[in-house]
XYZ file of C-alpha atoms in Angstrom:
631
model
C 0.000 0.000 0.000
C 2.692 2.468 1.045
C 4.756 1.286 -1.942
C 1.987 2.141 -3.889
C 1.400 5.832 -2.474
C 5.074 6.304 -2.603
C 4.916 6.049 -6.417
C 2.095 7.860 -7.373
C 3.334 10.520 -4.753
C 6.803 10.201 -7.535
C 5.041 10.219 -10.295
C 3.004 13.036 -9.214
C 6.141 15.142 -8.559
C 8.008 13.920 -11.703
C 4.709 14.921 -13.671
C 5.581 18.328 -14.346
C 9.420 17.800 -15.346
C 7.791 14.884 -17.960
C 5.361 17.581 -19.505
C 8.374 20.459 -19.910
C 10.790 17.842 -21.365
C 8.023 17.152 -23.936
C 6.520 20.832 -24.660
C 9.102 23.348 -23.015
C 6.743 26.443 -23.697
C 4.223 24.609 -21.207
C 3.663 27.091 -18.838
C 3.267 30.160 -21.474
C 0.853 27.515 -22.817
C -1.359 27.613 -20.344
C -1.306 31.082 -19.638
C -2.137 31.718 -23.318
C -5.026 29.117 -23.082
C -6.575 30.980 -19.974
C -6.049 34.595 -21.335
C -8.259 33.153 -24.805
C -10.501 31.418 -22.735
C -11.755 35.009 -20.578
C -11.553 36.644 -24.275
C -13.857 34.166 -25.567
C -16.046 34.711 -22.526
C -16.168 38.198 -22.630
C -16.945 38.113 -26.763
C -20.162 35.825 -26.038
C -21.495 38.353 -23.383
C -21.044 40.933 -25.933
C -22.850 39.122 -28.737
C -25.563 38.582 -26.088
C -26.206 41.838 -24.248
C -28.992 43.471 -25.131
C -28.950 46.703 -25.955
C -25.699 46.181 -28.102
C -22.906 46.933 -26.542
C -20.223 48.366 -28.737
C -16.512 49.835 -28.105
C -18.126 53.040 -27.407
C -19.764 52.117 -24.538
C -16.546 50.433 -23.529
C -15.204 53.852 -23.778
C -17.932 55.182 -21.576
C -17.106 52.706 -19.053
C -13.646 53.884 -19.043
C -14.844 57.584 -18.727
C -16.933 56.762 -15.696
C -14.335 54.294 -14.101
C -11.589 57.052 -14.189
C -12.639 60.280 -15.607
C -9.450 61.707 -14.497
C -6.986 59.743 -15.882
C -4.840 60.573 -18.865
C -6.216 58.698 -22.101
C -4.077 60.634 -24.910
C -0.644 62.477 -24.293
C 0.192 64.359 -27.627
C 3.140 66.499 -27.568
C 2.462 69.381 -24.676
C -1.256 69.210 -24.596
C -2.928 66.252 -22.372
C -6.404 65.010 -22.290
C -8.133 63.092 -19.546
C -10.503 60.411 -20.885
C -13.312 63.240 -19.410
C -11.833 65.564 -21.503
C -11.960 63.112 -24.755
C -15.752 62.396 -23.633
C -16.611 66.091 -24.052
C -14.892 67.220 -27.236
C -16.865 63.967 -28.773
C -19.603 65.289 -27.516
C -19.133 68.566 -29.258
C -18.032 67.357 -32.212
C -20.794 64.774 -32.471
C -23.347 67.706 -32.273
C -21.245 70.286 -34.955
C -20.798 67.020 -37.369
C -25.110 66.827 -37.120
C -26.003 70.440 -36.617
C -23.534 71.849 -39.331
C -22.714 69.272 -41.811
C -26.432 67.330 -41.394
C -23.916 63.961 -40.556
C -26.704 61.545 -39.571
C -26.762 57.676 -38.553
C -25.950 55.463 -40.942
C -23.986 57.812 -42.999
C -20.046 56.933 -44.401
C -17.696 60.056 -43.069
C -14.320 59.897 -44.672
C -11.452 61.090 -42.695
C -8.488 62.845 -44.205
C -5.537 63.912 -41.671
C -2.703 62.587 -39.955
C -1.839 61.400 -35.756
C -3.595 64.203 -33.944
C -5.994 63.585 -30.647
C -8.781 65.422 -33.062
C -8.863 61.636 -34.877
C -9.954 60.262 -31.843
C -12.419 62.980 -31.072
C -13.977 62.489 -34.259
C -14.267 58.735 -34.516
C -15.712 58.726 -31.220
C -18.026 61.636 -32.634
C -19.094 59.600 -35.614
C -19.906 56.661 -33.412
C -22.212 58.174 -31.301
C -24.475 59.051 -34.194
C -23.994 55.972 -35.781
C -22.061 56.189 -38.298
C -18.799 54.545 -40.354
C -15.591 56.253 -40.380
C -13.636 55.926 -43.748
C -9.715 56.386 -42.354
C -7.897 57.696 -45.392
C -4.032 57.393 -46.284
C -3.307 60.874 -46.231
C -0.382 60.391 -48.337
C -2.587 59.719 -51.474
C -3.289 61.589 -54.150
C -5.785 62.252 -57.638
C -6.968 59.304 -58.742
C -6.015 56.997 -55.460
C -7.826 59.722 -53.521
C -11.206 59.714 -56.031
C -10.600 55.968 -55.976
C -11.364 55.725 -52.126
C -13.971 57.600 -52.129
C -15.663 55.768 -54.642
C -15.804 52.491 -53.394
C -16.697 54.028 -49.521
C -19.381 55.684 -51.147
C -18.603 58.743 -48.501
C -21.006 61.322 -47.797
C -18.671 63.856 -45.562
C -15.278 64.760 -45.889
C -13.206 66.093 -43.012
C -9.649 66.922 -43.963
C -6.941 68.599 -41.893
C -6.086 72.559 -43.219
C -2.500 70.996 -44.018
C -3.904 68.820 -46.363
C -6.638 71.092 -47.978
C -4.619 71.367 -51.286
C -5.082 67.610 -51.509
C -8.373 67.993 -51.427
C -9.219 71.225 -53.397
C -7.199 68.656 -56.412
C -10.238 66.647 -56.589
C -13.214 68.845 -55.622
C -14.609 69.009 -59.075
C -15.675 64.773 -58.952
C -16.295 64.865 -55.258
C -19.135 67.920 -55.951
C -19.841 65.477 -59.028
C -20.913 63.058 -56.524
C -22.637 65.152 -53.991
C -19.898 64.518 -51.236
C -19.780 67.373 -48.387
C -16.065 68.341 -48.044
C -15.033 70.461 -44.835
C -11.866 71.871 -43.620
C -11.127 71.230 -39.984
C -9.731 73.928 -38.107
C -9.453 77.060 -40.387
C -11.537 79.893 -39.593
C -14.990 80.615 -42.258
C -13.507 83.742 -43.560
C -10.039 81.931 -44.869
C -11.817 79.289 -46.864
C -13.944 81.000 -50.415
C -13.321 77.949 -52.487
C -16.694 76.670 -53.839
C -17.885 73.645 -52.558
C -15.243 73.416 -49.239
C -16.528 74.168 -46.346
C -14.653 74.768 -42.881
C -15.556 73.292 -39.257
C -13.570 75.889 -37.031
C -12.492 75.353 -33.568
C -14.948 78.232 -32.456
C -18.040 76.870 -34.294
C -17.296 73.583 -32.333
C -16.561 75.408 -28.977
C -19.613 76.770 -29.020
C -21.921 73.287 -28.743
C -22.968 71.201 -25.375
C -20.310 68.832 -24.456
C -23.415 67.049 -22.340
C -23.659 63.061 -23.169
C -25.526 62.142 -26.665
C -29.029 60.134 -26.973
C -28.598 56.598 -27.262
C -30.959 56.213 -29.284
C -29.193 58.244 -32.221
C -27.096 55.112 -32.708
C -29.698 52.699 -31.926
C -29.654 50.970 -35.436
C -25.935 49.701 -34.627
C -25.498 46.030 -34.263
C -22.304 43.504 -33.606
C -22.377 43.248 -37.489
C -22.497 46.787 -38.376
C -18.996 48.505 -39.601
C -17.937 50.691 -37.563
C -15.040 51.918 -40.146
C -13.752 51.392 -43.412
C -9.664 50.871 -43.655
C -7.848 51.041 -46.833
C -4.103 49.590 -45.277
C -3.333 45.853 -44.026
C -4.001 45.523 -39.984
C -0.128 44.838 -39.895
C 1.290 47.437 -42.218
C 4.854 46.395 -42.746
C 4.190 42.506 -43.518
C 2.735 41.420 -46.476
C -1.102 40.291 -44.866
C -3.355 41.100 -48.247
C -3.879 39.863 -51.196
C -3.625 42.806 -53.352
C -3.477 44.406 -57.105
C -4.359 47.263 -58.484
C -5.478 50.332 -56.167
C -6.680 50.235 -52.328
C -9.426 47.993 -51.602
C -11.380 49.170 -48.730
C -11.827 46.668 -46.398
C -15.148 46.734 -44.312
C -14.066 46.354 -40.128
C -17.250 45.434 -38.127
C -18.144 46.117 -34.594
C -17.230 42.050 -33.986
C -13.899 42.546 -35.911
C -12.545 45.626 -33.709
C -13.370 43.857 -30.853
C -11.486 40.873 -31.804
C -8.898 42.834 -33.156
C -8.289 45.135 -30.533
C -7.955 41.885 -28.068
C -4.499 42.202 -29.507
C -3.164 43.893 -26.484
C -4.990 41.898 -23.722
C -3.596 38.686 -25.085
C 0.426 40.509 -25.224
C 0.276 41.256 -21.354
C -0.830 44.349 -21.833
C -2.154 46.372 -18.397
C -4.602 49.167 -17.589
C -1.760 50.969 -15.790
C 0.656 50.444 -18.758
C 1.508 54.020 -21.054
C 1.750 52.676 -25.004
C 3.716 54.675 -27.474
C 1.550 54.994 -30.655
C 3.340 56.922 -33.558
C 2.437 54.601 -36.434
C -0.371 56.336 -38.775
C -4.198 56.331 -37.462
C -5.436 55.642 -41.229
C -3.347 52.107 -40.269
C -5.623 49.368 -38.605
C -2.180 48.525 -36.874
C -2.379 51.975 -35.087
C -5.760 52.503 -34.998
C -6.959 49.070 -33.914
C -4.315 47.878 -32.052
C -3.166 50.849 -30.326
C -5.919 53.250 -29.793
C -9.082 51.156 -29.988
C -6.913 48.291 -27.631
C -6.197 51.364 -25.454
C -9.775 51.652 -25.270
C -10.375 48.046 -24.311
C -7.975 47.877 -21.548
C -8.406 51.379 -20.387
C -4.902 52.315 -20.581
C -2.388 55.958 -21.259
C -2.018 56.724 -25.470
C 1.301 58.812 -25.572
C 0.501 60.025 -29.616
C 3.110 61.504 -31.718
C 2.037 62.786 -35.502
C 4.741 60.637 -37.155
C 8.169 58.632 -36.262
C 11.408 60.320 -35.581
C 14.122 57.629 -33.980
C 16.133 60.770 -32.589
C 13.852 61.367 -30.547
C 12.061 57.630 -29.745
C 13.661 56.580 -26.539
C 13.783 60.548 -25.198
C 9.804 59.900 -25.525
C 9.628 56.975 -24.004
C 11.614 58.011 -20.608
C 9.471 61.205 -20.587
C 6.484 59.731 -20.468
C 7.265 56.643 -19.157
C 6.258 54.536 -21.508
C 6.025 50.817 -21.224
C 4.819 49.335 -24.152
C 5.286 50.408 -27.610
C 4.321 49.378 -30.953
C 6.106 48.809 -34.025
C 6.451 47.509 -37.450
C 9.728 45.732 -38.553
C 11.121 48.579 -40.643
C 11.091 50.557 -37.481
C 13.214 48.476 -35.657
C 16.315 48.482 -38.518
C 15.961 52.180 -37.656
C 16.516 52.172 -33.952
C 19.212 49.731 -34.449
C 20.618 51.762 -37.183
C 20.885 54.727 -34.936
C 23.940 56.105 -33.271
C 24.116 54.197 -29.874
C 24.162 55.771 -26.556
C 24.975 55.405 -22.801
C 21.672 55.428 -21.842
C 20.100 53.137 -24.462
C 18.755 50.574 -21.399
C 17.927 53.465 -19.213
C 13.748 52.900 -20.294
C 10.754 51.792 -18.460
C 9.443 49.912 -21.997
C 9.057 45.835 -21.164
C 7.060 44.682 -24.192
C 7.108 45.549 -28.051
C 3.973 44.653 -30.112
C 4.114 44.682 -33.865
C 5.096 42.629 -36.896
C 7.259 42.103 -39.766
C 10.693 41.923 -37.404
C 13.405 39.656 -39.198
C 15.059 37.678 -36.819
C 18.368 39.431 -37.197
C 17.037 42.716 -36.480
C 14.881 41.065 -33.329
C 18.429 40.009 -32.045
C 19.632 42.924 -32.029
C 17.421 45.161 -30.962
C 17.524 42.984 -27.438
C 20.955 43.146 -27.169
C 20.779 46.681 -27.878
C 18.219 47.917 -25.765
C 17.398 45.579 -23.188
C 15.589 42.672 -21.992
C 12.045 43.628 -23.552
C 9.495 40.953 -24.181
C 8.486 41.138 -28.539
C 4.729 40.322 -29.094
C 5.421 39.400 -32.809
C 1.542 38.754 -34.302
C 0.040 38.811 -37.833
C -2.495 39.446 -39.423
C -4.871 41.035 -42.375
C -7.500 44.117 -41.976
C -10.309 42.060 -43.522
C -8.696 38.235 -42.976
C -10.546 36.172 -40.281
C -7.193 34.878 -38.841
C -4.457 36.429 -36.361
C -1.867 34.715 -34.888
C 0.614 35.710 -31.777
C 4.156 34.586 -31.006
C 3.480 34.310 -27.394
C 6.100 32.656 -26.570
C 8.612 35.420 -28.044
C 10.760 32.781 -30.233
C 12.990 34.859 -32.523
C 11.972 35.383 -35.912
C 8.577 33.354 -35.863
C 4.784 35.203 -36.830
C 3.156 32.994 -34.275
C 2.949 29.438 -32.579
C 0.111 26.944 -32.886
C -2.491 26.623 -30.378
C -5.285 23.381 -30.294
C -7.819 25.817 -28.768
C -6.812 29.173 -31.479
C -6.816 26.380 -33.887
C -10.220 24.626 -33.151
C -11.697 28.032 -32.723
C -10.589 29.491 -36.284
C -9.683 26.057 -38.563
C -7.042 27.157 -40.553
C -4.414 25.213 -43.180
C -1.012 25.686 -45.238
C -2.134 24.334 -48.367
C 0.296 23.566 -52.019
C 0.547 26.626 -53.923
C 1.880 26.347 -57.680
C 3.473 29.553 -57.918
C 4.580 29.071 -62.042
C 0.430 29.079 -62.624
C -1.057 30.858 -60.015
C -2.913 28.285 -58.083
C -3.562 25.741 -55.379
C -2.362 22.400 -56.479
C -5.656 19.846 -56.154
C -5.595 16.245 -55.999
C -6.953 13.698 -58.105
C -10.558 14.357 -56.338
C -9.984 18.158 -57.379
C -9.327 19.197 -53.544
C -5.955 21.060 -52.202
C -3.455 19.357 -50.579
C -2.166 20.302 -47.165
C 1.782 20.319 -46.937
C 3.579 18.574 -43.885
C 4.925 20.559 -41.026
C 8.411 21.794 -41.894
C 7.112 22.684 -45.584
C 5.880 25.794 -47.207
C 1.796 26.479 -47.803
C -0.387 28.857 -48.655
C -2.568 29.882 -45.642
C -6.029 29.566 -45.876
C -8.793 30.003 -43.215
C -12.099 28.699 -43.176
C -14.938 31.185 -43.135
C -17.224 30.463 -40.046
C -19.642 32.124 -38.643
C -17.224 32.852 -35.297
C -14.812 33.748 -37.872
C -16.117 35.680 -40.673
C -15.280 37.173 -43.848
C -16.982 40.474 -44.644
C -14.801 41.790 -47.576
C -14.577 44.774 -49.677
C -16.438 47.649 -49.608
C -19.199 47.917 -52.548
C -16.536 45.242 -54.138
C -18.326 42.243 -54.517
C -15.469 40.971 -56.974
C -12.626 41.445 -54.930
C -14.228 40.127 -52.179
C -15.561 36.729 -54.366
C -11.866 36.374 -55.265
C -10.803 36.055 -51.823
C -12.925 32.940 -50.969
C -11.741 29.864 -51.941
C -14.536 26.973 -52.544
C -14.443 23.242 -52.113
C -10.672 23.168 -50.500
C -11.140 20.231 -48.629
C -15.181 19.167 -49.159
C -17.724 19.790 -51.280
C -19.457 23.351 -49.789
C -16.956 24.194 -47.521
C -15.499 28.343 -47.917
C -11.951 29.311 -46.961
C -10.330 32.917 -46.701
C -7.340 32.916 -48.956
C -4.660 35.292 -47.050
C -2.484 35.187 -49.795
C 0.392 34.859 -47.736
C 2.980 31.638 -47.998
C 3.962 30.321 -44.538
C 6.217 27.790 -42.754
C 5.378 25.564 -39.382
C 8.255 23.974 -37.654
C 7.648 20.779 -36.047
C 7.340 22.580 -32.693
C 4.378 24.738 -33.854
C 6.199 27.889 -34.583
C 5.031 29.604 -37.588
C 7.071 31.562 -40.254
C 6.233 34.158 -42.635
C 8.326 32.660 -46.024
C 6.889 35.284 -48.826
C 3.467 36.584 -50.331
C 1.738 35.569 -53.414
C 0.509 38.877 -54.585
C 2.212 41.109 -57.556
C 2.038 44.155 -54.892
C 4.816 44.885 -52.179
C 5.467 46.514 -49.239
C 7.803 49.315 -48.431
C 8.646 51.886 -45.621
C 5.784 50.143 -44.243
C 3.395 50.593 -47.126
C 1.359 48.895 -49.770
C 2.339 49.608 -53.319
C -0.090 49.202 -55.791
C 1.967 47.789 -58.537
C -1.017 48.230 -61.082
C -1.554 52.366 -60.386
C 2.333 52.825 -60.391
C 2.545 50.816 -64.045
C -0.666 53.520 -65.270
C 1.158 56.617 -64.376
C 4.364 55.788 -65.716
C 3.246 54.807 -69.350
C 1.400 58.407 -68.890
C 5.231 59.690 -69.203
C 5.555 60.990 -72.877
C 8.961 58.470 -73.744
C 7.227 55.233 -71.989
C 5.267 53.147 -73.960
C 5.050 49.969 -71.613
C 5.856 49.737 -68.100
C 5.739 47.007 -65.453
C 6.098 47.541 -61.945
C 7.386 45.323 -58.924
C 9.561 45.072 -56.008
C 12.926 43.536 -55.349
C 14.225 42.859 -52.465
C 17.338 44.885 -50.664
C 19.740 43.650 -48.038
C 19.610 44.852 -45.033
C 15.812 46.533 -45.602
C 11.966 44.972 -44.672
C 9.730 44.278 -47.862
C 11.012 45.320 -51.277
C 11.612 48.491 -53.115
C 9.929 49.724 -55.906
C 11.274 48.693 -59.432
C 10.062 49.201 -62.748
C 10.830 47.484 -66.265
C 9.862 50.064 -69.164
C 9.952 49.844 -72.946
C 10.471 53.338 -74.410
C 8.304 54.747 -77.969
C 10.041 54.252 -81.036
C 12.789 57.166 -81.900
C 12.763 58.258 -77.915
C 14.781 58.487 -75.356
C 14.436 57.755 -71.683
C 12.949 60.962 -70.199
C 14.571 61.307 -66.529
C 13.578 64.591 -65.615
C 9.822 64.328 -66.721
C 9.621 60.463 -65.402
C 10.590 62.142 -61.891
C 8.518 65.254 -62.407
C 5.378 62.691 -62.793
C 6.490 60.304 -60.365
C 6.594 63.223 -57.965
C 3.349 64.811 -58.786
C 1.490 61.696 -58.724
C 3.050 58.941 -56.188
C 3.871 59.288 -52.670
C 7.585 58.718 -52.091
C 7.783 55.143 -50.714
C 5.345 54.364 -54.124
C 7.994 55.946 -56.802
C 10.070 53.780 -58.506
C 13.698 53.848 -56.729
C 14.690 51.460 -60.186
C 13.495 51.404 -63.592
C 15.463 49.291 -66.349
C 15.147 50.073 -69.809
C 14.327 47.151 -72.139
C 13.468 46.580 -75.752
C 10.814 44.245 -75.002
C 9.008 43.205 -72.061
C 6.976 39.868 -72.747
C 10.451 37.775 -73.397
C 9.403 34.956 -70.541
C 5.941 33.854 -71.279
C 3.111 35.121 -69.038
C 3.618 38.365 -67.024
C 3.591 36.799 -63.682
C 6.452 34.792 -65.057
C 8.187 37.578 -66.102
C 7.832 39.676 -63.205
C 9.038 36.807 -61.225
C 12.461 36.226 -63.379
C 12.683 40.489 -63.234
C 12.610 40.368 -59.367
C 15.238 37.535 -58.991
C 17.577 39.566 -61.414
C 16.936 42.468 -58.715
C 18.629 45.549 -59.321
C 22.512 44.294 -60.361
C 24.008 45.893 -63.598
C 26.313 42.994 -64.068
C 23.173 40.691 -64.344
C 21.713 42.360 -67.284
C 22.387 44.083 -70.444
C 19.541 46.531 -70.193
C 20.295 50.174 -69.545
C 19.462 50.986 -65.459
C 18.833 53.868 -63.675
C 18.523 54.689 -59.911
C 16.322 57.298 -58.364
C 18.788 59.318 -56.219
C 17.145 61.804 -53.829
C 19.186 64.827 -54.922
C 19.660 64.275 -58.431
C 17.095 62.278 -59.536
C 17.135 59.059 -61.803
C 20.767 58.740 -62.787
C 22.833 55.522 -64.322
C 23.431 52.905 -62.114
C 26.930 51.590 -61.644
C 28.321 48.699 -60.277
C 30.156 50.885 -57.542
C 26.248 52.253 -56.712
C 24.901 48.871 -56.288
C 27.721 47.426 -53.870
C 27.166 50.870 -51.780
C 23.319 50.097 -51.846
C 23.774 46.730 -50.954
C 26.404 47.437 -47.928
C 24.261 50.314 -47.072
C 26.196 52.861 -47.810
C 23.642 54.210 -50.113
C 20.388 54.440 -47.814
C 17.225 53.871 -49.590
């Protein structure tokens, strides 16, 4: 008998040594597994409380909870989540009273990191309506583009970017849109058709709390706003061509989303550094909206300087910050100092961070736990390297997985397809191999698409993958699992890139060069660069018959009509460009052959910042690949 107890008693206290020797990452395990468990929890009393109850009211709960506390630190100016309360509440009643915004209407908002994007989003959601976040680095046709498939009603740009907007106000009166000016004063703005929203107009309404009942149409399903970027803005996460799709985000989506920053570690007491751009789901879901959620200190800065990132962060005492990969080359990249450890920052939550860069960036700056996730805007899938293993997207899960069925499937990359079996269903690849990662579309994990783009969206869903009738998300991204569970961004499918953080429509970049007078064809992709996230921006041109190439008008139009990180840094000169079959096949072999003069016989030419396209040498490209030459 007491032999017996004696060995279960062992075997009892051997248990736990058994179950690390066989899964190591146990214990974060578990953790993970409870934190997803209270999520999923919470989500079901959301989808069941009656009347809905949306991130606003989260917000509200906040506001009541601690009206005093800081919610958004932008530089010398602070505002208590009281104070945020109230200037929605102003807003909310200026946006109705003077430009007749009503529930159920699409608002479009133009204008860069300012605390005046979260008054207004909390403005529009207390009437009821769906904000449209706009890139405000795009211009003309991009610009008309977006607010043709949002199907806006209201425009509210920043003064800084009213020349932007006065480009396009002919179409946008075309289409009965309502464009006003935030923050000039009535008498400084006489263009026809733009319309201002001063400061003292919206000083002088209640800041008392709203009717419920002018959002009372809202429902888990509703959007709540419309985002042009990927969630995750510096790894490849959409399937993309041509110009910006506008991806619908529901009510159900932001919460999900914004879930982000419970399920890093992050705390109500903790002060998160958000300087990536609001218009990016990254910064506005993740940060402010997960702010929101966990009731937590926004310390907002308009745009990223890495001078002056750590000074920031031991100002305000900042403990968590957010970032995309390309950031972190920067703060590397930087001169060092003595006091690079001297922070109060523990956790970093972002994506796209090569493993290289991850390594150094600890041994740089100090032991700070990386939250590496991924994700798309519209996808139905995220995953979460909660463990923090070096260079992975994410790690495997049973509950994550039964909860949002996923796959790596075989992806012929020569014809543009999943490779079926002889039943005509894909074929999942082993662990250790790379797949193309699909997700199936669920009602606990849904798929709402593309703004008033019922084709983009169709082309998204993939049918029959494994049965007859079954519906899959298809992220267009090509991943690796390790046989521990550890899951690895390899490359993405799509003919766009990303660069400086940004998606680059390869489609709109090929249509404004052939609009150069000497370019009669043009093709447009990325290549990749050592040292740099994503790829830069390349372009293969054939020139008219009796021309030459053009420089100084290719960079005048470039200028004019592409933001900077979207102009070709690249373009080589050929005599003809179908010479390798189909154009996916081309641009393919044109990619590999990168930028290298030795590689090629075509005439090259390199966008240099001061003197614009000029020949490329060898002697350029070994200083652009040692990084001599910054890009």
């Amino acid at each position: 008998m007491y032999v017996l107890l004696y060995t279960i008693l062992a075997g009892l206290a051997i248990l736990p040594l058994v179950l690390y020797l066989r899964n190591p990452y146990l214990m974060q395990d578990l953790r993970y597994t409870v934190t997803c468990i209270v999520l999923g929890f919470r989500m079901n009393r959301i989808k069941r409380s009656k009347p809905f109850y949306s991130m606003l009211d989260c917000f509200l709960d906040k506001v009541n909870k601690h009206p005093n506390k800081q919610f958004i630190v932008f530089e010398k100016s602070s505002y208590t989540y009281r104070d945020v309360d109230k200037q929605s509440n102003k807003l909310a009643r200026a946006l109705s009273q003077h430009a007749g915004v009503k529930e159920g209407d699409t608002v479009a908002l133009f204008m860069g990191n300012e605390p005046m994007y979260m008054f207004i989003w909390l403005a529009l959601a207390k009437l009821g309506c769906t904000a449209a976040l706009l890139n405000y680095n795009i211009r003309s046709k991009s610009l008309l583009h977006c607010f043709t498939c949002c199907r806006t009603n209201v425009l509210l740009a920043a003064s800084e970017l009213r020349g932007a907007v006065e480009e396009v106000l002919p179409t946008l009166r075309e289409q009965s849109v309502s464009v006003f000016v935030l923050g000039e004063e009535e008498e400084k703005c006489v263009t026809k058709g733009l319309n201002t929203l001063s400061s003292s107009r919206i000083k002088q309404y209640s800041d008392q709390p709203l009717d419920p009942q002018l959002r009372s149409k809202v429902t888990l399903k509703s959007p709540i706003y419309i985002s042009h970027d990927s969630l995750f803005p510096a790894l490849p996460g959409v399937l993309s061509s041509g110009l910006p799709k506008a991806a619908v985000i529901t009510h159900e989506r932001l919460y999900k989303a914004s879930s982000m920053q419970a399920i890093s570690g992050v705390a109500s007491d903790d002060v998160i550094y958000i300087y990536l751009p609001l218009y990016h789901a990254s910064g506005f879901v993740i940060g402010l909206a997960g702010a929101i959620e966990r009731g937590n200190t926004v310390v907002l800065r308009c745009k990223f300087s890495a001078s002056n990132f750590w000074d920031d962060c031991r100002k305000h005492k900042v403990t968590v910050i957010q970032y995309i990969g390309e950031i972190m080359r920067y703060l590397c990249n930087s001169p060092k100092k003595d006091n690079d450890r001297h922070h109060k920052v523990r956790l970093a939550l972002g994506n796209g961070l090569r493993a290289g860069t991850w390594s150094e960036f600890l041994q740089r700056f100090g032991d700070i736990r990386v939250s590496e996730c991924y994700g798309a805007t519209e996808g139905n899938i995220i995953f979460v390297n909660y463990i923090g293993k070096v260079g992975a997207i994410g790690k495997e899960h049973f509950l994550h997985k039964a909860s949002f069925p996923y796959a790596l499937i075989q992806y012929d990359t020569e014809r543009e397809e999943p490779v079926k079996d002889s039943r005509g269903f894909c074929i999942k690849v082993p662990k250790g191999e790379t797949g193309l990662l699909v997700a199936k579309i669920t009602a606990q994990a849904p798929f709402s698409g593309y703004a008033n783009n019922q084709q983009q969206t169709d082309r998204k869903k993939l049918r029959d993958v494994f049965v007859k009738g079954d519906l899959y998300f298809n992220s267009g991204d090509l991943l690796r699992i390790d046989h521990e569970g550890f899951i690895y961004f390899m490359d993405r499918i799509s003919e766009n890139f990303r660069w400086k953080g940004e998606s680059v429509a390869t489609t709109e970049v090929t249509e404004h060069l052939i609009m150069v007078e000497c370019i009669e064809e043009a093709k447009a992709y990325g290549v990749k660069v050592p040292g740099y996230e994503g790829r830069v921006g390349m372009a293969a041109v054939k020139l008219k018959d009796d021309m030459e190439f053009d420089s100084k008008a290719t960079l005048e139009h470039v200028k004019t009509c592409l933001p900077s990180y979207a102009r070709p840094r690249f373009i080589r000169i050929q005599n003809s460009l179908a010479v390798t079959g189909t154009f996916k096949q081309m641009k393919v072999k044109l990619a590999e052959e990168g930028f290298n003069p030795s590689v090629m016989q075509d005439r090259l030419y390199f966008l240099e910042d001061s003197k614009g396209y000029i020949p490329m040498t060898q002697e350029m490209y070994h200083s652009i690949s040692d990084g001599k030459i910054h890009l």
